[in-house]
Each structure stands twice: as C-alpha cells, then as structure tokens.
Amino acid sequence: MMTSCSPGWINYIEQYYPELLDHVSTCKSPQQMFGAMAKTYYAEKINVSPEDIVVVSIMPCTAKKFECKRPEMSVDGKNPEVDVVLTTRELAKMFKQAGLDIRTLPEEEYDAPFGITTGAAVIFGATGGVMEAALRTVYEVVTGKTLEKLDFTDVRGLEGIKESVVDLNGTKVKVAVAHSLVNAKKLLELIKSGKCDYTFIEVMCCPGGCIGGGGQPYGGTNEIKLKRIDATYQADRDLPLRKSHESPAVKAIYDEYLKQPLGEKSHKYLHTHYTNRKKAD
C-alpha cells in the first residue's frame, strides 16, 4: 500500500502509473478530512448549514489548490470540503501587507473542537513522518502493547529512498519512504516488475516533504529544510500526546459522529477514489 496525502504525488501516479492506483490508500489527505468534518460533524455541532461555512486551508503546497477543486472532494457532491487554499508564502505576503509581525504575537490555544493535536500530526510535515505516525498506531493496534520507543529514525532524513523493517509481534514488515518524484518512479518501476517487497510505502512529492513544499518561502536550501525537519521533530517530542489514536478530538469525532473506523460515515467522508488521467500516446 502507498500513502495518499501528497496531492502532487497523486497527480503524478494518476497521469503516469494509473495501473497502480489500486495500491494507493483511499484515505483523503488531512486537509480534505478536516474540511469534510468541518462541514458535517462541526456544522451539526454548532447547528449551522454547511453552505454557510467557509473552510480556508493554509498549506506549504501549491498542489493543494487543485486537490480542493476535485469534484469528489465535496460534501454530498455539491459543497466543496475546502473552499480556499492559501500557501504559506501567500499568507506571509498578506501579513506583510497588513503590517503584522507574527513573532510579536502572544501564543494562544487552537480553537475547539479540532484544537487538540498530537506529535504524530506534527511530523506529517517531514518526509517519513506519515510512515512514522502510522507505525506508532499500527504497532499498538496489531500487538495490543504500548509502544515505548516512539521514534522510527530509520525513515527520517533527506536521502532519496529510505527503508526499514518493523517487527509487529513477530511479523516482519518492510517499509520504504521516498521523497521527490524521481525516487517515487524508481519504486513504481519496482512494483511493476514484481520485484518490490515493501508492504507499506510513503511517497512525498517535494524534497524533504511538506517542509520543502512549492508554496513555501523561496530560497529553501537543504540547510533550511533540515532546520525545519529538526523543529518538527522537536515539536513532536515536546507534545504530551504523540500518537494519533490518543487524540481526544479524534476519539470524540468517532464517538459522537463517525461511530467506527471503516464504517459507513467514515468511508463516505474520510475516503476517496482516484482517476486515470493518462494521456493517450
């Protein structure tokens, strides 16, 4: 199975390797899951029509703009889950135009009901972070044991393709992480040849992951990307909750609205499908 949270990666595999789309996770990206929950669960909670809610997403990624416009990314086929996407570079420009220096602003808590985050959510921004976040939860779900060592360092870093073997209660699972489409292509060719022995593959379109996204400030050298990655993992270490399934906000959404993972509502609002966009030769 391959990850699905990088829209640039999804665009690529739809255009050049559509025959492998069945191997891609059907999970929507965090952006689209948030939008779907904002216009369903949250709309019901505050008794407001979804049509009267505008969801604005701040992202380091230009491909997110296309993603939010995909027709399947809508609530009941008519109302977009995410209305507008601004890149971090665009937001920084707006701050400058308004004369705001965010470094001088006091820190505040995030708004409810989605304001409680985990370290697993934070590390999504770095290559290998999605894999690591998933493994933290998968290990505990599969083994029924508490994962004491939370850091899967083998899948971190700026190397093109990284791999690791995870022991799930005696079952060895081989995983791989690729960033940039050049490296993604190498893995896709392995899959096509039948020589791929990975169970789970993470692919990020941008070098370093979202921290190196196309919507980030210009001049992102490898040194800057490494500093962003280090800051991401430090934020993870500093948070009291570091596993996705420990989030009270996630638990509340399932208890109050979705009811169960892979249930009818979960499938409707948190999962999607892909399109063969390959051009005729």
Short mmCIF file of C-alpha atoms in Angstrom, two decimals:
data_model
loop_
_atom_site.label_atom_id
_atom_site.label_comp_id
_atom_site.label_asym_id
_atom_site.label_seq_id
_atom_site.Cartn_x
_atom_site.Cartn_y
_atom_site.Cartn_z
CA MET A 1 0.00 0.00 0.00
CA MET A 2 1.15 3.55 -0.76
CA THR A 3 0.27 6.76 1.04
CA SER A 4 -2.19 9.28 -0.39
CA CYS A 5 -1.66 12.57 1.45
CA SER A 6 0.62 14.30 -1.08
CA PRO A 7 -1.57 15.72 -3.90
CA GLY A 8 1.42 16.24 -6.18
CA TRP A 9 2.20 12.54 -5.84
CA ILE A 10 -1.44 11.59 -6.51
CA ASN A 11 -1.49 13.76 -9.65
CA TYR A 12 1.69 12.02 -10.83
CA ILE A 13 0.53 8.44 -10.34
CA GLU A 14 -2.86 9.23 -11.93
CA GLN A 15 -1.12 10.56 -15.04
CA TYR A 16 1.83 8.19 -15.43
CA TYR A 17 1.08 4.98 -13.50
CA PRO A 18 -2.73 4.67 -13.34
CA GLU A 19 -2.43 0.87 -13.48
CA LEU A 20 -1.02 1.04 -9.94
CA LEU A 21 -3.78 3.18 -8.41
CA ASP A 22 -5.29 0.15 -6.66
CA HIS A 23 -2.21 0.12 -4.43
CA VAL A 24 -2.82 3.69 -3.18
CA SER A 25 -4.59 4.22 0.14
CA THR A 26 -8.13 5.56 -0.28
CA CYS A 27 -7.70 7.85 2.73
CA LYS A 28 -8.19 11.51 1.92
CA SER A 29 -5.42 13.93 2.84
CA PRO A 30 -5.59 15.63 6.26
CA GLN A 31 -6.70 18.84 4.52
CA GLN A 32 -9.73 17.17 2.97
CA MET A 33 -10.59 15.14 6.07
CA PHE A 34 -10.60 18.35 8.08
CA GLY A 35 -12.84 20.08 5.54
CA ALA A 36 -15.25 17.15 5.46
CA MET A 37 -15.52 17.09 9.26
CA ALA A 38 -15.87 20.88 9.44
CA LYS A 39 -18.88 20.80 7.10
CA THR A 40 -20.56 17.75 8.65
CA TYR A 41 -19.63 16.98 12.25
CA TYR A 42 -18.81 20.58 13.22
CA ALA A 43 -21.74 22.03 11.23
CA GLU A 44 -24.14 19.78 13.15
CA LYS A 45 -22.44 20.59 16.43
CA ILE A 46 -22.98 24.35 16.06
CA ASN A 47 -26.27 23.99 14.14
CA VAL A 48 -25.07 25.83 11.03
CA SER A 49 -25.69 24.85 7.42
CA PRO A 50 -22.56 23.57 5.61
CA GLU A 51 -23.28 26.12 2.87
CA ASP A 52 -22.69 28.87 5.44
CA ILE A 53 -19.26 27.57 6.45
CA VAL A 54 -16.13 28.61 4.55
CA VAL A 55 -13.06 26.45 5.08
CA VAL A 56 -9.72 28.12 4.34
CA SER A 57 -6.63 25.92 4.35
CA ILE A 58 -3.10 27.27 4.91
CA MET A 59 -0.66 24.91 3.23
CA PRO A 60 3.00 24.74 2.13
CA CYS A 61 1.80 23.10 -1.08
CA THR A 62 0.57 24.56 -4.38
CA ALA A 63 -0.96 21.21 -5.45
CA LYS A 64 -3.46 21.54 -2.59
CA LYS A 65 -5.22 24.19 -4.67
CA PHE A 66 -6.04 21.60 -7.33
CA GLU A 67 -6.88 18.96 -4.75
CA CYS A 68 -9.62 21.03 -3.11
CA LYS A 69 -11.24 21.59 -6.54
CA ARG A 70 -11.52 17.89 -7.37
CA PRO A 71 -15.26 17.13 -7.76
CA GLU A 72 -15.05 14.09 -5.47
CA MET A 73 -13.77 16.32 -2.65
CA SER A 74 -17.19 17.67 -1.82
CA VAL A 75 -19.86 17.19 0.81
CA ASP A 76 -22.78 15.33 -0.76
CA GLY A 77 -21.48 16.12 -4.23
CA LYS A 78 -22.14 19.86 -4.20
CA ASN A 79 -20.43 21.76 -1.39
CA PRO A 80 -16.60 21.71 -1.51
CA GLU A 81 -14.98 20.36 1.64
CA VAL A 82 -12.30 23.05 1.42
CA ASP A 83 -13.25 26.33 -0.24
CA VAL A 84 -9.91 28.15 -0.48
CA VAL A 85 -6.26 27.16 -0.18
CA LEU A 86 -3.59 29.74 0.60
CA THR A 87 0.08 28.83 0.52
CA THR A 88 2.33 29.80 3.40
CA ARG A 89 4.09 32.19 1.02
CA GLU A 90 0.79 33.88 0.15
CA LEU A 91 -0.12 34.15 3.83
CA ALA A 92 3.26 35.69 4.65
CA LYS A 93 2.66 38.28 1.94
CA MET A 94 -0.73 39.11 3.46
CA PHE A 95 0.89 39.51 6.89
CA LYS A 96 3.42 41.94 5.44
CA GLN A 97 0.72 43.93 3.65
CA ALA A 98 -1.19 44.21 6.93
CA GLY A 99 1.92 45.23 8.87
CA LEU A 100 1.76 42.15 11.12
CA ASP A 101 4.86 40.62 12.70
CA ILE A 102 3.68 37.23 13.95
CA ARG A 103 6.84 36.85 16.04
CA THR A 104 5.48 39.51 18.39
CA LEU A 105 2.00 37.99 18.79
CA PRO A 106 1.12 36.12 22.01
CA GLU A 107 0.62 32.37 21.78
CA GLU A 108 -2.93 31.02 22.04
CA GLU A 109 -4.59 27.63 22.16
CA TYR A 110 -6.10 26.29 18.95
CA ASP A 111 -9.86 26.51 18.63
CA ALA A 112 -12.14 23.64 19.60
CA PRO A 113 -13.26 21.10 18.51
CA PHE A 114 -10.17 20.33 16.41
CA GLY A 115 -7.64 22.13 18.56
CA ILE A 116 -6.03 19.17 20.31
CA THR A 117 -3.09 17.91 18.31
CA THR A 118 -0.53 15.13 18.65
CA GLY A 119 3.12 14.75 17.77
CA ALA A 120 2.09 12.26 15.09
CA ALA A 121 0.14 15.03 13.36
CA VAL A 122 3.05 17.46 13.53
CA ILE A 123 5.59 15.14 11.91
CA PHE A 124 3.37 14.67 8.84
CA GLY A 125 5.22 17.74 7.51
CA ALA A 126 8.56 15.93 7.13
CA THR A 127 9.42 13.06 4.80
CA GLY A 128 9.00 9.83 6.73
CA GLY A 129 6.62 11.48 9.17
CA VAL A 130 3.47 9.93 7.73
CA MET A 131 5.09 6.49 7.89
CA GLU A 132 6.29 7.07 11.45
CA ALA A 133 2.91 8.36 12.62
CA ALA A 134 1.15 5.36 11.09
CA LEU A 135 3.61 2.88 12.61
CA ARG A 136 3.08 4.30 16.10
CA THR A 137 -0.60 3.45 15.86
CA VAL A 138 -0.30 0.25 13.80
CA TYR A 139 2.12 -1.26 16.31
CA GLU A 140 -0.28 -0.79 19.22
CA VAL A 141 -3.37 -1.89 17.27
CA VAL A 142 -1.69 -5.06 15.96
CA THR A 143 0.24 -6.09 19.06
CA GLY A 144 -2.06 -4.75 21.77
CA LYS A 145 1.06 -3.48 23.52
CA THR A 146 2.18 0.04 24.38
CA LEU A 147 4.92 1.29 22.09
CA GLU A 148 7.68 2.56 24.37
CA LYS A 149 10.16 3.69 21.70
CA LEU A 150 8.21 6.14 19.58
CA ASP A 151 10.95 7.33 17.24
CA PHE A 152 11.41 5.38 13.99
CA THR A 153 14.60 7.16 12.95
CA ASP A 154 15.37 4.83 10.01
CA VAL A 155 12.69 6.53 7.89
CA ARG A 156 13.85 10.09 8.63
CA GLY A 157 16.20 12.31 6.65
CA LEU A 158 16.74 13.71 3.17
CA GLU A 159 18.04 10.56 1.48
CA GLY A 160 16.13 9.74 -1.71
CA ILE A 161 14.76 6.36 -0.60
CA LYS A 162 14.87 5.08 2.98
CA GLU A 163 13.75 1.68 4.20
CA SER A 164 13.23 -0.15 7.46
CA VAL A 165 11.93 -3.43 8.84
CA VAL A 166 9.37 -3.21 11.64
CA ASP A 167 8.68 -6.10 14.00
CA LEU A 168 4.94 -6.37 14.69
CA ASN A 169 4.74 -9.07 17.32
CA GLY A 170 6.96 -11.43 15.35
CA THR A 171 5.76 -10.39 11.89
CA LYS A 172 8.44 -8.52 9.96
CA VAL A 173 7.05 -5.66 7.87
CA LYS A 174 9.33 -3.98 5.35
CA VAL A 175 8.57 -0.32 4.67
CA ALA A 176 10.03 2.37 2.42
CA VAL A 177 9.92 6.16 2.20
CA ALA A 178 10.59 8.16 -0.97
CA HIS A 179 10.63 11.89 -1.49
CA SER A 180 10.65 13.60 -4.88
CA LEU A 181 9.05 12.03 -7.93
CA VAL A 182 12.40 10.83 -9.28
CA ASN A 183 12.65 8.42 -6.35
CA ALA A 184 8.94 7.61 -6.46
CA LYS A 185 9.38 6.49 -10.06
CA LYS A 186 12.11 4.04 -9.00
CA LEU A 187 9.73 2.39 -6.53
CA LEU A 188 6.87 2.34 -9.03
CA GLU A 189 9.06 0.57 -11.58
CA LEU A 190 9.98 -1.99 -8.90
CA ILE A 191 6.29 -2.63 -8.26
CA LYS A 192 5.59 -3.03 -11.99
CA SER A 193 8.45 -5.51 -12.34
CA GLY A 194 7.14 -7.61 -9.46
CA LYS A 195 10.39 -7.13 -7.53
CA CYS A 196 9.02 -4.86 -4.79
CA ASP A 197 8.96 -6.49 -1.36
CA TYR A 198 7.72 -3.50 0.63
CA THR A 199 4.42 -3.74 2.48
CA PHE A 200 3.94 -0.01 3.03
CA ILE A 201 5.41 2.87 1.01
CA GLU A 202 5.28 6.57 1.80
CA VAL A 203 5.74 8.99 -1.10
CA MET A 204 6.13 12.75 -0.83
CA CYS A 205 6.29 14.81 -4.00
CA CYS A 206 8.56 17.50 -2.56
CA PRO A 207 12.16 17.12 -1.32
CA GLY A 208 12.05 16.80 2.46
CA GLY A 209 8.27 16.52 2.44
CA CYS A 210 5.82 19.35 3.06
CA ILE A 211 8.52 21.44 4.74
CA GLY A 212 10.02 21.77 1.24
CA GLY A 213 6.70 22.36 -0.50
CA GLY A 214 6.22 24.53 -3.57
CA GLY A 215 4.19 27.06 -1.59
CA GLN A 216 6.91 27.69 0.99
CA PRO A 217 9.08 30.85 1.03
CA TYR A 218 11.62 30.98 -1.78
CA GLY A 219 15.24 30.01 -1.15
CA GLY A 220 14.65 26.75 0.73
CA THR A 221 18.16 25.28 0.83
CA ASN A 222 18.86 21.82 2.25
CA GLU A 223 20.22 23.52 5.38
CA ILE A 224 16.92 25.34 5.88
CA LYS A 225 14.93 22.17 5.20
CA LEU A 226 16.96 20.26 7.80
CA LYS A 227 16.28 23.00 10.35
CA ARG A 228 12.55 22.78 9.59
CA ILE A 229 12.68 18.99 9.97
CA ASP A 230 14.54 19.28 13.28
CA ALA A 231 11.98 21.81 14.54
CA THR A 232 9.17 19.46 13.51
CA TYR A 233 10.58 16.54 15.49
CA GLN A 234 11.33 18.79 18.47
CA ALA A 235 7.69 19.90 18.49
CA ASP A 236 6.71 16.22 18.42
CA ARG A 237 8.91 15.47 21.44
CA ASP A 238 7.50 18.45 23.37
CA LEU A 239 3.84 17.46 22.99
CA PRO A 240 2.12 15.42 25.73
CA LEU A 241 0.30 13.26 23.14
CA ARG A 242 2.41 11.69 20.39
CA LYS A 243 0.15 9.04 18.84
CA SER A 244 -2.79 9.78 16.53
CA HIS A 245 -5.19 7.39 18.25
CA GLU A 246 -4.60 9.11 21.61
CA SER A 247 -6.14 12.41 20.48
CA PRO A 248 -9.31 13.22 22.48
CA ALA A 249 -10.58 15.19 19.48
CA VAL A 250 -10.29 12.15 17.19
CA LYS A 251 -11.95 9.93 19.78
CA ALA A 252 -14.81 12.42 20.17
CA ILE A 253 -15.44 12.54 16.41
CA TYR A 254 -15.77 8.76 16.29
CA ASP A 255 -17.85 8.54 19.48
CA GLU A 256 -20.23 11.35 18.52
CA TYR A 257 -20.39 11.17 14.74
CA LEU A 258 -18.43 8.61 12.70
CA LYS A 259 -19.07 5.77 15.18
CA GLN A 260 -16.40 3.38 13.85
CA PRO A 261 -13.34 3.27 11.59
CA LEU A 262 -14.23 1.98 8.10
CA GLY A 263 -17.91 2.39 8.94
CA GLU A 264 -20.43 3.93 6.55
CA LYS A 265 -19.82 7.56 7.56
CA SER A 266 -16.07 7.09 7.81
CA HIS A 267 -15.94 5.68 4.30
CA LYS A 268 -18.18 8.43 2.93
CA TYR A 269 -16.35 11.41 4.41
CA LEU A 270 -12.76 10.27 5.02
CA HIS A 271 -12.08 8.17 1.92
CA THR A 272 -11.95 8.93 -1.80
CA HIS A 273 -11.23 7.43 -5.22
CA TYR A 274 -8.75 8.23 -7.98
CA THR A 275 -8.94 8.86 -11.72
CA ASN A 276 -6.94 7.53 -14.63
CA ARG A 277 -5.60 10.75 -16.18
CA LYS A 278 -3.09 9.13 -18.51
CA LYS A 279 -2.96 10.81 -21.89
CA ALA A 280 -3.21 8.69 -25.00
CA ASP A 281 0.13 8.03 -26.71
#
